[in-house]
């Protein structure tokens, strides 16, 4: 089990399970002389119990802080004894496996299945809460422990989330080793390729395979995709709509999981488990500010759990979060002027271009654009949002009520409104002026003018996203089988308001009327409003689903009972897009002509999974899933795995599987392209050009975005292999290797740069002259990714100085081989532009009422982007010694104090050393948007009152 930030443990077993899917009492189910634990602090009592019973108990120090135990004397089975020890504390223990328990707040009574194991257990007195819930984890549909899955699983607990200091789900997940963050600014502009912010989602993904290969779930159910189409045509899951205060834990299943959860899980699954069964209430307030006094944030959250008549419960939670924006001008390192690093000034000077030379525009003739300010050149990095401004309000309710003797009704409702504010540099580009325009270059009026519309101001967008999720269901037991039937609707509605774009029609009319001059003269507000009206984009995704799950035992085997899970799923997804009139008629400069549309699709699936304990030390599991996607047929995705424990201290595990992903509603559309004309290099393969340029070296062509009716699903193959070594209770080490190959990748074809590869995309007139090209999605790509993951845990407990815990979690990307077409060489991108290795480490100290955590994050070096990983370091970078961005280590400190009754106070300092990012890519603006921390040293104080 790998974790991002550790929680204190009395002890933990990362392996050691007597059988998968079935609970058996440990061999030493009752101590020989009985238990002798005196009354006192619960923490001390649990330590004594773990030592006397030789079991492992997992819990957070803050969970047991200020709680007392009445003690325990006498003989009893382990489960009963632990239940008695916890009686009256408000806590209960969850059986993780035969000798491992997880402490949680007491849930309300719920239906209980008859025991699945055939081992006889002594019954407890009626007053003892001896029934322990079963742990359900993301790695399987069969209820069993997270430590017993054949595929690696990371669990991030509530206490680890709190200790991290992160305030958004995006910030938490993007820093996990092996995950990549997709910043809202990058999503909105396609990595900076566009100046038209079409979306503003925040997402992340596993193993550099992009957001379309990672499936996000909330309580095991799919999220609705983000309502707007991103520039790379991806169907995204927006993480901004789920406040961290409402999350109980996060489970990350590494490796292909399409056989269990469906098409989108080629790289893995992120399952976000919300809080549910909690008694009492909690109010939390926090305030954060950077060392420079900016990027302020505030959060206020409250939750309460109540019991209803008949043994049911209600849990209510509300959250308000606000964070001020941070823009590039607030950080000195945010610039494309890299002369201090021995590189060039990449600011864009305003003027008329002749090849690589330019003539300054009027008003800038006597100024050096490399030395002067914004009036004569554009430093894009000074304007961009390093951290978007965000305001979020969320409400969540969970209700459950027993029905009959073996069933219960449950319902969830979650509503979130998120307002996200971002900005980019003022709109800029090359403008071809007519010869009679007074600002045209007199000797050569055909020269294009590089111009930034600084008078209009930055391109700004305010995106409001409303999420509405509702679920109702029935679950219960019949005999020894568990069943769950549910209906759900997920809605994601987005409205994007954009300021600062340029209306081409209005611009050239104003220029013809001499109302707008391309020089440094002032412009009236009326003219500015005319050429730059506000634009809007709207979209909504509605996902309706019905799910039925059944699981239970089949028969006995040498290692225990064989268990099976089967289920069926039906989904209907609807996508509605509502671009503004300017986007529809194509008047927005450098933007695609968009369509208003309504589309829908029905998908269905049946799936099954079985676990076979062949021996006390060996179990295998297998799963299959048949997906049927509207318009794309059906396909089976199989998966198989094993777990072998040859010795008590060593466990081996592995899995193989196949994946399948049909095109989404976002991908059966025209791709986004920018501009309606472009240039294509001439060759004999493309034949004569209708409009030759530069002595027939290139052709001027029209660009047309089209839908590909022959688009097919993507497929994948994945495998994982791992070892877990625990020579002693205090130390554990796990190492996992993964390999994923994705075929038939859906990519936007490169018909402009490599026209010979796409002859069907070339458009010719009746006489065979090339006049245009089509651009569309096609199944031409292939990616192979291989890597290693490491997790190490060591704990020390002293009588005088408290408890210490050290944890290390690392990822190494060994290969990232991409091929954009079957006839194009495959290239290895591992370590190119982003680090190929990352490590999260922590040192914790638990002393009396204090908890101190020192967190370390290491990022390896990354090669500078030269457009091709096979290109050797260019002369300018080699001369400056800047071929790779250096590695970096960030340090964070979290202090928590629980010595006051009902209160937990904490201070978090992130980026303790105030490390400033460094990036030698001259166009990156001084940092990596995916990996670096742009804020600097940051202070967050928090107070929680529990009642």
Short mmCIF file of N, CA, C and O in Angstrom, two decimals, residues 330-395:
data_model
loop_
_atom_site.label_atom_id
_atom_site.label_comp_id
_atom_site.label_asym_id
_atom_site.label_seq_id
_atom_site.Cartn_x
_atom_site.Cartn_y
_atom_site.Cartn_z
N UNK A 330 3.30 38.81 -10.54
CA UNK A 330 3.55 38.79 -9.11
C UNK A 330 4.75 37.92 -8.73
O UNK A 330 5.05 37.79 -7.54
N UNK A 331 5.42 37.33 -9.72
CA UNK A 331 6.61 36.53 -9.45
C UNK A 331 7.71 36.93 -10.43
O UNK A 331 7.51 36.93 -11.65
N UNK A 332 8.90 37.25 -9.88
CA UNK A 332 10.00 37.74 -10.71
C UNK A 332 10.47 36.72 -11.73
O UNK A 332 10.92 37.08 -12.83
N UNK A 333 10.38 35.43 -11.41
CA UNK A 333 10.90 34.40 -12.31
C UNK A 333 9.96 34.14 -13.48
O UNK A 333 10.35 33.45 -14.43
N UNK A 334 8.74 34.65 -13.44
CA UNK A 334 7.76 34.37 -14.50
C UNK A 334 8.00 35.31 -15.67
O UNK A 334 7.46 36.42 -15.74
N UNK A 335 8.82 34.87 -16.60
CA UNK A 335 9.16 35.67 -17.77
C UNK A 335 9.70 34.77 -18.86
O UNK A 335 10.26 33.71 -18.58
N UNK A 336 9.52 35.19 -20.11
CA UNK A 336 10.14 34.46 -21.22
C UNK A 336 11.47 35.09 -21.60
O UNK A 336 12.13 34.64 -22.54
N UNK A 337 11.87 36.11 -20.87
CA UNK A 337 13.20 36.70 -21.06
C UNK A 337 14.20 35.89 -20.24
O UNK A 337 14.31 36.04 -19.03
N UNK A 338 14.93 35.00 -20.93
CA UNK A 338 15.82 34.07 -20.25
C UNK A 338 17.30 34.47 -20.40
O UNK A 338 18.19 33.62 -20.35
N UNK A 339 17.57 35.76 -20.56
CA UNK A 339 18.95 36.19 -20.72
C UNK A 339 19.77 35.97 -19.46
O UNK A 339 20.98 35.73 -19.53
N UNK A 340 19.15 36.03 -18.30
CA UNK A 340 19.89 35.78 -17.06
C UNK A 340 20.42 34.35 -16.99
O UNK A 340 21.39 34.08 -16.28
N UNK A 341 19.77 33.43 -17.72
CA UNK A 341 20.23 32.04 -17.76
C UNK A 341 21.18 31.79 -18.92
O UNK A 341 21.53 30.64 -19.19
N UNK A 342 21.58 32.84 -19.61
CA UNK A 342 22.46 32.68 -20.75
C UNK A 342 21.74 32.33 -22.03
O UNK A 342 22.38 31.98 -23.04
N UNK A 343 20.41 32.44 -22.04
CA UNK A 343 19.61 32.12 -23.22
C UNK A 343 19.07 33.41 -23.82
O UNK A 343 19.57 34.50 -23.52
N UNK A 344 18.05 33.33 -24.63
CA UNK A 344 17.62 34.53 -25.35
C UNK A 344 16.37 35.13 -24.72
O UNK A 344 15.71 34.52 -23.87
N UNK A 345 16.07 36.33 -25.15
CA UNK A 345 14.84 37.02 -24.77
C UNK A 345 13.75 36.59 -25.74
O UNK A 345 13.81 36.91 -26.93
N UNK A 346 12.75 35.84 -25.25
CA UNK A 346 11.70 35.30 -26.12
C UNK A 346 10.45 36.17 -26.13
O UNK A 346 9.39 35.73 -26.56
N UNK A 347 10.57 37.42 -25.63
CA UNK A 347 9.43 38.32 -25.75
C UNK A 347 9.16 38.63 -27.22
O UNK A 347 10.07 38.59 -28.05
N UNK A 348 7.91 38.93 -27.53
CA UNK A 348 7.51 39.17 -28.91
C UNK A 348 7.57 40.67 -29.19
O UNK A 348 6.76 41.43 -28.63
N UNK A 349 8.50 41.12 -30.02
CA UNK A 349 8.54 42.56 -30.36
C UNK A 349 7.45 42.90 -31.37
O UNK A 349 7.08 42.09 -32.21
N UNK A 350 6.93 44.12 -31.27
CA UNK A 350 5.87 44.56 -32.17
C UNK A 350 6.49 45.22 -33.40
O UNK A 350 7.27 46.16 -33.29
N UNK A 351 6.17 44.67 -34.57
CA UNK A 351 6.70 45.27 -35.78
C UNK A 351 6.43 44.42 -37.00
O UNK A 351 5.69 43.43 -36.94
N UNK A 352 7.05 44.80 -38.12
CA UNK A 352 6.84 44.15 -39.40
C UNK A 352 7.97 43.14 -39.62
O UNK A 352 9.15 43.48 -39.52
N UNK A 353 7.59 41.93 -39.96
CA UNK A 353 8.56 40.86 -40.05
C UNK A 353 9.03 40.63 -41.49
O UNK A 353 8.23 40.54 -42.42
N UNK A 354 10.38 40.54 -41.64
CA UNK A 354 11.01 40.16 -42.90
C UNK A 354 11.88 38.95 -42.57
O UNK A 354 13.02 39.10 -42.12
N UNK A 355 11.37 37.76 -42.78
CA UNK A 355 12.11 36.57 -42.37
C UNK A 355 12.27 36.57 -40.86
O UNK A 355 11.30 36.63 -40.11
N UNK A 356 13.54 36.53 -40.40
CA UNK A 356 13.83 36.58 -38.97
C UNK A 356 14.10 37.99 -38.46
O UNK A 356 14.47 38.17 -37.30
N UNK A 357 13.93 38.97 -39.32
CA UNK A 357 14.16 40.35 -38.94
C UNK A 357 12.82 41.09 -38.89
O UNK A 357 11.84 40.67 -39.50
N UNK A 358 12.82 42.21 -38.18
CA UNK A 358 11.59 42.98 -38.10
C UNK A 358 11.93 44.47 -38.05
O UNK A 358 13.03 44.89 -37.71
N UNK A 359 10.92 45.26 -38.41
CA UNK A 359 11.02 46.71 -38.30
C UNK A 359 10.01 47.15 -37.25
O UNK A 359 8.83 46.80 -37.33
N UNK A 360 10.44 47.90 -36.22
CA UNK A 360 9.51 48.27 -35.15
C UNK A 360 8.35 49.10 -35.66
O UNK A 360 8.44 49.83 -36.64
N UNK A 361 7.21 49.00 -34.97
CA UNK A 361 6.05 49.82 -35.31
C UNK A 361 6.30 51.26 -34.86
O UNK A 361 7.24 51.55 -34.12
N UNK A 362 5.45 52.14 -35.31
CA UNK A 362 5.61 53.55 -34.98
C UNK A 362 5.53 53.74 -33.46
O UNK A 362 4.69 53.16 -32.79
N UNK A 363 6.41 54.56 -32.98
CA UNK A 363 6.49 54.80 -31.55
C UNK A 363 7.52 53.94 -30.87
O UNK A 363 7.81 54.15 -29.69
N UNK A 364 8.06 52.95 -31.58
CA UNK A 364 9.05 52.06 -30.99
C UNK A 364 10.35 52.06 -31.78
O UNK A 364 11.22 51.21 -31.54
N UNK A 365 10.52 53.00 -32.72
CA UNK A 365 11.68 52.97 -33.60
C UNK A 365 12.98 53.12 -32.84
O UNK A 365 14.01 52.55 -33.21
N UNK A 366 12.97 53.93 -31.79
CA UNK A 366 14.22 54.21 -31.07
C UNK A 366 14.37 53.36 -29.81
O UNK A 366 15.19 53.66 -28.95
N UNK A 367 13.59 52.32 -29.72
CA UNK A 367 13.64 51.49 -28.52
C UNK A 367 14.12 50.08 -28.86
O UNK A 367 13.78 49.53 -29.90
N UNK A 368 14.90 49.55 -27.95
CA UNK A 368 15.33 48.15 -28.10
C UNK A 368 14.29 47.26 -27.43
O UNK A 368 14.12 47.33 -26.20
N UNK A 369 13.55 46.45 -28.19
CA UNK A 369 12.49 45.64 -27.57
C UNK A 369 13.02 44.64 -26.55
O UNK A 369 12.28 44.13 -25.74
N UNK A 370 14.32 44.36 -26.59
CA UNK A 370 14.88 43.47 -25.58
C UNK A 370 15.11 44.18 -24.26
O UNK A 370 15.35 43.55 -23.25
N UNK A 371 15.09 45.53 -24.27
CA UNK A 371 15.36 46.29 -23.05
C UNK A 371 14.14 47.07 -22.57
O UNK A 371 13.99 47.33 -21.39
N UNK A 372 13.29 47.44 -23.52
CA UNK A 372 12.14 48.27 -23.15
C UNK A 372 11.00 47.41 -22.61
O UNK A 372 11.06 46.19 -22.58
N UNK A 373 9.93 48.07 -22.24
CA UNK A 373 8.84 47.39 -21.56
C UNK A 373 7.73 46.92 -22.46
O UNK A 373 7.91 46.66 -23.64
N UNK A 374 6.52 46.87 -21.88
CA UNK A 374 5.39 46.23 -22.54
C UNK A 374 4.90 46.99 -23.78
O UNK A 374 4.22 46.42 -24.61
N UNK A 375 5.24 48.26 -23.88
CA UNK A 375 4.73 49.04 -25.01
C UNK A 375 5.29 48.56 -26.33
O UNK A 375 4.68 48.75 -27.37
N UNK A 376 6.47 47.96 -26.33
CA UNK A 376 7.11 47.56 -27.58
C UNK A 376 7.34 46.07 -27.69
O UNK A 376 7.87 45.61 -28.70
N UNK A 377 7.01 45.31 -26.69
CA UNK A 377 7.16 43.86 -26.75
C UNK A 377 6.18 43.22 -25.78
O UNK A 377 5.69 43.87 -24.86
N UNK A 378 5.94 41.94 -25.99
CA UNK A 378 4.96 41.21 -25.19
C UNK A 378 5.67 40.09 -24.44
O UNK A 378 6.24 39.19 -25.05
N UNK A 379 5.62 40.15 -23.11
CA UNK A 379 6.11 39.07 -22.26
C UNK A 379 4.88 38.31 -21.77
O UNK A 379 4.25 38.66 -20.79
N UNK A 380 4.54 37.26 -22.50
CA UNK A 380 3.31 36.52 -22.21
C UNK A 380 3.26 36.01 -20.78
O UNK A 380 2.20 35.96 -20.15
N UNK A 381 4.42 35.58 -20.25
CA UNK A 381 4.45 34.97 -18.93
C UNK A 381 4.04 35.94 -17.82
O UNK A 381 3.64 35.50 -16.73
N UNK A 382 4.14 37.23 -18.06
CA UNK A 382 3.78 38.20 -17.03
C UNK A 382 2.26 38.31 -16.84
O UNK A 382 1.80 38.81 -15.82
N UNK A 383 1.50 37.83 -17.79
CA UNK A 383 0.05 37.99 -17.75
C UNK A 383 -0.70 36.73 -17.30
O UNK A 383 -1.83 36.81 -16.84
N UNK A 384 -0.10 35.57 -17.49
CA UNK A 384 -0.85 34.33 -17.32
C UNK A 384 -1.18 34.05 -15.86
O UNK A 384 -0.48 34.50 -14.95
N UNK A 385 -2.22 33.29 -15.64
CA UNK A 385 -2.61 32.85 -14.30
C UNK A 385 -1.72 31.71 -13.86
O UNK A 385 -1.78 30.60 -14.40
N UNK A 386 -0.88 31.97 -12.87
CA UNK A 386 -0.10 30.89 -12.26
C UNK A 386 -1.00 30.03 -11.39
O UNK A 386 -0.82 28.81 -11.29
N UNK A 387 -1.96 30.68 -10.77
CA UNK A 387 -2.95 29.98 -9.95
C UNK A 387 -4.29 30.68 -10.17
O UNK A 387 -4.42 31.86 -9.89
N UNK A 388 -5.30 29.97 -10.69
CA UNK A 388 -6.58 30.62 -10.96
C UNK A 388 -7.26 31.07 -9.67
O UNK A 388 -7.07 30.47 -8.60
N UNK A 389 -8.04 32.12 -9.78
CA UNK A 389 -8.92 32.48 -8.67
C UNK A 389 -10.11 31.55 -8.66
O UNK A 389 -10.64 31.18 -9.71
N UNK A 390 -10.52 31.15 -7.47
CA UNK A 390 -11.60 30.17 -7.39
C UNK A 390 -12.51 30.49 -6.21
O UNK A 390 -12.06 30.91 -5.14
N UNK A 391 -13.81 30.36 -6.43
CA UNK A 391 -14.81 30.44 -5.37
C UNK A 391 -15.72 29.23 -5.52
O UNK A 391 -16.30 29.01 -6.59
N UNK A 392 -15.83 28.45 -4.45
CA UNK A 392 -16.59 27.21 -4.51
C UNK A 392 -17.55 27.12 -3.33
O UNK A 392 -17.17 27.42 -2.19
N UNK A 393 -18.78 26.73 -3.63
CA UNK A 393 -19.78 26.46 -2.59
C UNK A 393 -20.37 25.09 -2.87
O UNK A 393 -20.79 24.80 -4.00
N UNK A 394 -20.39 24.24 -1.84
CA UNK A 394 -20.82 22.86 -2.05
C UNK A 394 -21.68 22.40 -0.89
O UNK A 394 -21.50 22.81 0.27
N UNK A 395 -22.60 21.51 -1.21
CA UNK A 395 -23.47 20.87 -0.21
C UNK A 395 -23.56 19.38 -0.53
O UNK A 395 -23.63 18.99 -1.71
#
